[in-house]
Amino acid sequence: THVVANAGLGLTYDKVNQAVRLLNEDNVAFEDRYAVASPQGIEDLLATTQATSSDFTILNAIKTGMFPAGAIWMGFQWIMSTRLAVAALVRSCIFFQKAAIGLAIEQDIKIEIDRRPDRLNALQVLASVSSGAVRIEEEGVVQVDILES
């Protein structure tokens, strides 16, 4: 129910502000908020004055070409991902509060190390885990669609 439409635009200050408003209207906690955006979405934001000008922020994002690790802008800690869903050039970015997402781990990390006689006894490492994530609280997650060309 919390979707910000792409409106033929990339990730803009107004879209981020709308995501903040939707979370605030549902009394979602202010701490532990995250924004997961695509590289092009981050590029779109870095083209806006509100994200790069020292009049608005002290992030110095323009120096690194990305929001610095652990930095908070507009109340969100930013994560760049290339694994967000995309359909017909519309990518879905996710804005959420940590408690609104649940993680279930069926099988914890299992690591096996074996020698491969066919490869001059080189070591072969296998690591596996079985887990899944799900939305627990609908009001704590906002989908922001952006147009990527």
PDB file of C-alpha atoms in Angstrom:
ATOM      1  CA  THR A   1       0.000   0.000   0.000  1.00  0.00           C
ATOM      2  CA  HIS A   2       3.018   2.286   0.377  1.00  0.00           C
ATOM      3  CA  VAL A   3       4.163   2.886  -3.186  1.00  0.00           C
ATOM      4  CA  VAL A   4       5.619   6.082  -4.620  1.00  0.00           C
ATOM      5  CA  ALA A   5       5.032   5.956  -8.395  1.00  0.00           C
ATOM      6  CA  ASN A   6       7.862   6.604 -10.848  1.00  0.00           C
ATOM      7  CA  ALA A   7       6.041   9.506 -12.598  1.00  0.00           C
ATOM      8  CA  GLY A   8       8.608   9.299 -15.387  1.00  0.00           C
ATOM      9  CA  LEU A   9      11.409  10.390 -13.039  1.00  0.00           C
ATOM     10  CA  GLY A  10      14.453   8.876 -11.386  1.00  0.00           C
ATOM     11  CA  LEU A  11      15.096   9.023  -7.650  1.00  0.00           C
ATOM     12  CA  THR A  12      14.457  12.594  -6.549  1.00  0.00           C
ATOM     13  CA  TYR A  13      14.504  14.555  -3.316  1.00  0.00           C
ATOM     14  CA  ASP A  14      10.702  14.818  -3.508  1.00  0.00           C
ATOM     15  CA  LYS A  15      10.300  11.027  -3.750  1.00  0.00           C
ATOM     16  CA  VAL A  16      12.565  10.474  -0.733  1.00  0.00           C
ATOM     17  CA  ASN A  17      10.639  13.149   1.154  1.00  0.00           C
ATOM     18  CA  GLN A  18       7.359  11.397   0.268  1.00  0.00           C
ATOM     19  CA  ALA A  19       8.746   8.084   1.604  1.00  0.00           C
ATOM     20  CA  VAL A  20       9.692   9.864   4.849  1.00  0.00           C
ATOM     21  CA  ARG A  21       6.182  11.310   5.098  1.00  0.00           C
ATOM     22  CA  LEU A  22       4.514   7.910   4.549  1.00  0.00           C
ATOM     23  CA  LEU A  23       6.606   6.332   7.313  1.00  0.00           C
ATOM     24  CA  ASN A  24       6.040   9.281   9.662  1.00  0.00           C
ATOM     25  CA  GLU A  25       2.256   9.254   9.105  1.00  0.00           C
ATOM     26  CA  ASP A  26       2.173   5.618  10.263  1.00  0.00           C
ATOM     27  CA  ASN A  27       4.225   6.415  13.386  1.00  0.00           C
ATOM     28  CA  VAL A  28       7.141   4.247  12.281  1.00  0.00           C
ATOM     29  CA  ALA A  29      10.176   4.597  14.579  1.00  0.00           C
ATOM     30  CA  PHE A  30      12.779   7.122  13.415  1.00  0.00           C
ATOM     31  CA  GLU A  31      15.829   5.021  14.292  1.00  0.00           C
ATOM     32  CA  ASP A  32      17.133   2.195  12.124  1.00  0.00           C
ATOM     33  CA  ARG A  33      15.633   3.417   8.856  1.00  0.00           C
ATOM     34  CA  TYR A  34      17.294   2.205   5.655  1.00  0.00           C
ATOM     35  CA  ALA A  35      17.038   3.092   1.976  1.00  0.00           C
ATOM     36  CA  VAL A  36      18.103   0.575  -0.672  1.00  0.00           C
ATOM     37  CA  ALA A  37      18.624   2.224  -4.055  1.00  0.00           C
ATOM     38  CA  SER A  38      20.190   1.332  -7.384  1.00  0.00           C
ATOM     39  CA  PRO A  39      23.437   2.909  -8.627  1.00  0.00           C
ATOM     40  CA  GLN A  40      21.441   5.042 -11.078  1.00  0.00           C
ATOM     41  CA  GLY A  41      19.098   6.113  -8.277  1.00  0.00           C
ATOM     42  CA  ILE A  42      22.096   7.238  -6.213  1.00  0.00           C
ATOM     43  CA  GLU A  43      23.439   9.040  -9.293  1.00  0.00           C
ATOM     44  CA  ASP A  44      20.090  10.825  -9.671  1.00  0.00           C
ATOM     45  CA  LEU A  45      20.211  11.964  -6.044  1.00  0.00           C
ATOM     46  CA  LEU A  46      23.795  13.183  -6.364  1.00  0.00           C
ATOM     47  CA  ALA A  47      22.597  15.461  -9.161  1.00  0.00           C
ATOM     48  CA  THR A  48      20.314  17.313  -6.706  1.00  0.00           C
ATOM     49  CA  THR A  49      21.439  20.277  -4.672  1.00  0.00           C
ATOM     50  CA  GLN A  50      19.779  19.004  -1.481  1.00  0.00           C
ATOM     51  CA  ALA A  51      22.042  15.920  -1.427  1.00  0.00           C
ATOM     52  CA  THR A  52      25.348  17.557  -2.314  1.00  0.00           C
ATOM     53  CA  SER A  53      25.334  21.209  -1.249  1.00  0.00           C
ATOM     54  CA  SER A  54      26.964  22.033   2.074  1.00  0.00           C
ATOM     55  CA  ASP A  55      24.050  24.412   2.617  1.00  0.00           C
ATOM     56  CA  PHE A  56      21.793  21.351   3.114  1.00  0.00           C
ATOM     57  CA  THR A  57      24.080  18.543   4.297  1.00  0.00           C
ATOM     58  CA  ILE A  58      27.542  17.793   5.678  1.00  0.00           C
ATOM     59  CA  LEU A  59      27.864  14.380   3.968  1.00  0.00           C
ATOM     60  CA  ASN A  60      30.382  15.458   1.315  1.00  0.00           C
ATOM     61  CA  ALA A  61      28.751  12.863  -0.950  1.00  0.00           C
ATOM     62  CA  ILE A  62      30.062  14.546  -4.085  1.00  0.00           C
ATOM     63  CA  LYS A  63      33.666  13.745  -3.045  1.00  0.00           C
ATOM     64  CA  THR A  64      33.080   9.979  -3.026  1.00  0.00           C
ATOM     65  CA  GLY A  65      30.300   9.747  -5.609  1.00  0.00           C
ATOM     66  CA  MET A  66      28.211   7.907  -2.995  1.00  0.00           C
ATOM     67  CA  PHE A  67      26.772   8.480   0.432  1.00  0.00           C
ATOM     68  CA  PRO A  68      29.616   7.595   2.831  1.00  0.00           C
ATOM     69  CA  ALA A  69      29.240   4.254   4.670  1.00  0.00           C
ATOM     70  CA  GLY A  70      27.084   4.668   7.760  1.00  0.00           C
ATOM     71  CA  ALA A  71      26.046   8.183   6.761  1.00  0.00           C
ATOM     72  CA  ILE A  72      22.441   9.196   7.293  1.00  0.00           C
ATOM     73  CA  TRP A  73      20.605  11.474   4.882  1.00  0.00           C
ATOM     74  CA  MET A  74      16.901  12.299   5.158  1.00  0.00           C
ATOM     75  CA  GLY A  75      16.745   9.923   8.133  1.00  0.00           C
ATOM     76  CA  PHE A  76      17.899   6.872   6.156  1.00  0.00           C
ATOM     77  CA  GLN A  77      21.128   4.927   6.095  1.00  0.00           C
ATOM     78  CA  TRP A  78      21.781   4.340   2.383  1.00  0.00           C
ATOM     79  CA  ILE A  79      22.598   1.011   0.758  1.00  0.00           C
ATOM     80  CA  MET A  80      23.396   0.646  -2.933  1.00  0.00           C
ATOM     81  CA  SER A  81      22.171  -2.557  -4.605  1.00  0.00           C
ATOM     82  CA  THR A  82      22.011  -3.875  -8.154  1.00  0.00           C
ATOM     83  CA  ARG A  83      19.589  -6.626  -7.113  1.00  0.00           C
ATOM     84  CA  LEU A  84      16.427  -4.543  -6.886  1.00  0.00           C
ATOM     85  CA  ALA A  85      13.482  -5.603  -9.041  1.00  0.00           C
ATOM     86  CA  VAL A  86      13.253  -3.942 -12.465  1.00  0.00           C
ATOM     87  CA  ALA A  87      10.539  -4.195 -15.118  1.00  0.00           C
ATOM     88  CA  ALA A  88      10.283  -2.104 -18.290  1.00  0.00           C
ATOM     89  CA  LEU A  89      12.988   0.341 -17.076  1.00  0.00           C
ATOM     90  CA  VAL A  90      11.147   0.922 -13.773  1.00  0.00           C
ATOM     91  CA  ARG A  91      13.194  -0.115 -10.742  1.00  0.00           C
ATOM     92  CA  SER A  92      11.706  -0.523  -7.272  1.00  0.00           C
ATOM     93  CA  CYS A  93      13.792   0.986  -4.480  1.00  0.00           C
ATOM     94  CA  ILE A  94      12.960   0.016  -0.903  1.00  0.00           C
ATOM     95  CA  PHE A  95      12.759   2.314   2.123  1.00  0.00           C
ATOM     96  CA  PHE A  96      12.155   0.554   5.437  1.00  0.00           C
ATOM     97  CA  GLN A  97      12.495   0.507   9.197  1.00  0.00           C
ATOM     98  CA  LYS A  98      14.578  -2.405  10.477  1.00  0.00           C
ATOM     99  CA  ALA A  99      11.833  -3.883  12.710  1.00  0.00           C
ATOM    100  CA  ALA A 100       9.445  -4.049   9.725  1.00  0.00           C
ATOM    101  CA  ILE A 101      11.553  -6.743   8.027  1.00  0.00           C
ATOM    102  CA  GLY A 102      12.049 -10.248   9.420  1.00  0.00           C
ATOM    103  CA  LEU A 103      14.806 -12.739   8.659  1.00  0.00           C
ATOM    104  CA  ALA A 104      14.406 -16.476   9.164  1.00  0.00           C
ATOM    105  CA  ILE A 105      17.414 -18.770   9.041  1.00  0.00           C
ATOM    106  CA  GLU A 106      16.589 -22.420   8.398  1.00  0.00           C
ATOM    107  CA  GLN A 107      20.184 -23.596   8.193  1.00  0.00           C
ATOM    108  CA  ASP A 108      22.999 -21.546   9.662  1.00  0.00           C
ATOM    109  CA  ILE A 109      26.216 -21.075   7.702  1.00  0.00           C
ATOM    110  CA  LYS A 110      27.851 -24.389   6.897  1.00  0.00           C
ATOM    111  CA  ILE A 111      31.405 -24.459   5.565  1.00  0.00           C
ATOM    112  CA  GLU A 112      33.228 -27.438   4.072  1.00  0.00           C
ATOM    113  CA  ILE A 113      36.858 -27.500   2.970  1.00  0.00           C
ATOM    114  CA  ASP A 114      38.177 -30.383   0.859  1.00  0.00           C
ATOM    115  CA  ARG A 115      41.270 -31.159  -1.188  1.00  0.00           C
ATOM    116  CA  ARG A 116      40.845 -31.787  -4.915  1.00  0.00           C
ATOM    117  CA  PRO A 117      43.303 -34.452  -6.082  1.00  0.00           C
ATOM    118  CA  ASP A 118      42.404 -33.672  -9.709  1.00  0.00           C
ATOM    119  CA  ARG A 119      43.670 -30.091  -9.194  1.00  0.00           C
ATOM    120  CA  LEU A 120      47.039 -30.810  -7.541  1.00  0.00           C
ATOM    121  CA  ASN A 121      45.378 -31.019  -4.101  1.00  0.00           C
ATOM    122  CA  ALA A 122      44.088 -27.467  -4.303  1.00  0.00           C
ATOM    123  CA  LEU A 123      41.637 -26.528  -1.562  1.00  0.00           C
ATOM    124  CA  GLN A 124      37.967 -26.253  -2.448  1.00  0.00           C
ATOM    125  CA  VAL A 125      35.715 -24.272  -0.102  1.00  0.00           C
ATOM    126  CA  LEU A 126      31.930 -24.639  -0.026  1.00  0.00           C
ATOM    127  CA  ALA A 127      29.787 -22.301   2.073  1.00  0.00           C
ATOM    128  CA  SER A 128      26.000 -22.586   2.242  1.00  0.00           C
ATOM    129  CA  VAL A 129      23.120 -21.077   4.181  1.00  0.00           C
ATOM    130  CA  SER A 130      19.348 -21.324   3.894  1.00  0.00           C
ATOM    131  CA  SER A 131      17.424 -18.182   4.856  1.00  0.00           C
ATOM    132  CA  GLY A 132      14.627 -15.884   3.786  1.00  0.00           C
ATOM    133  CA  ALA A 133      13.342 -12.393   4.523  1.00  0.00           C
ATOM    134  CA  VAL A 134       9.780 -11.153   4.686  1.00  0.00           C
ATOM    135  CA  ARG A 135       7.890  -7.949   5.388  1.00  0.00           C
ATOM    136  CA  ILE A 136       6.461  -8.138   8.919  1.00  0.00           C
ATOM    137  CA  GLU A 137       4.848  -4.706   9.201  1.00  0.00           C
ATOM    138  CA  GLU A 138       3.345  -3.312   6.005  1.00  0.00           C
ATOM    139  CA  GLU A 139       3.410   0.283   7.249  1.00  0.00           C
ATOM    140  CA  GLY A 140       7.170   0.116   7.898  1.00  0.00           C
ATOM    141  CA  VAL A 141       8.094  -0.449   4.233  1.00  0.00           C
ATOM    142  CA  VAL A 142       7.796   1.963   1.292  1.00  0.00           C
ATOM    143  CA  GLN A 143       8.438   1.041  -2.334  1.00  0.00           C
ATOM    144  CA  VAL A 144       9.738   3.941  -4.427  1.00  0.00           C
ATOM    145  CA  ASP A 145       9.620   3.286  -8.166  1.00  0.00           C
ATOM    146  CA  ILE A 146      12.114   5.125 -10.347  1.00  0.00           C
ATOM    147  CA  LEU A 147      12.563   5.337 -14.092  1.00  0.00           C
ATOM    148  CA  GLU A 148      15.979   4.181 -15.289  1.00  0.00           C
ATOM    149  CA  SER A 149      16.988   4.834 -18.879  1.00  0.00           C
TER     150      SER A 149
END
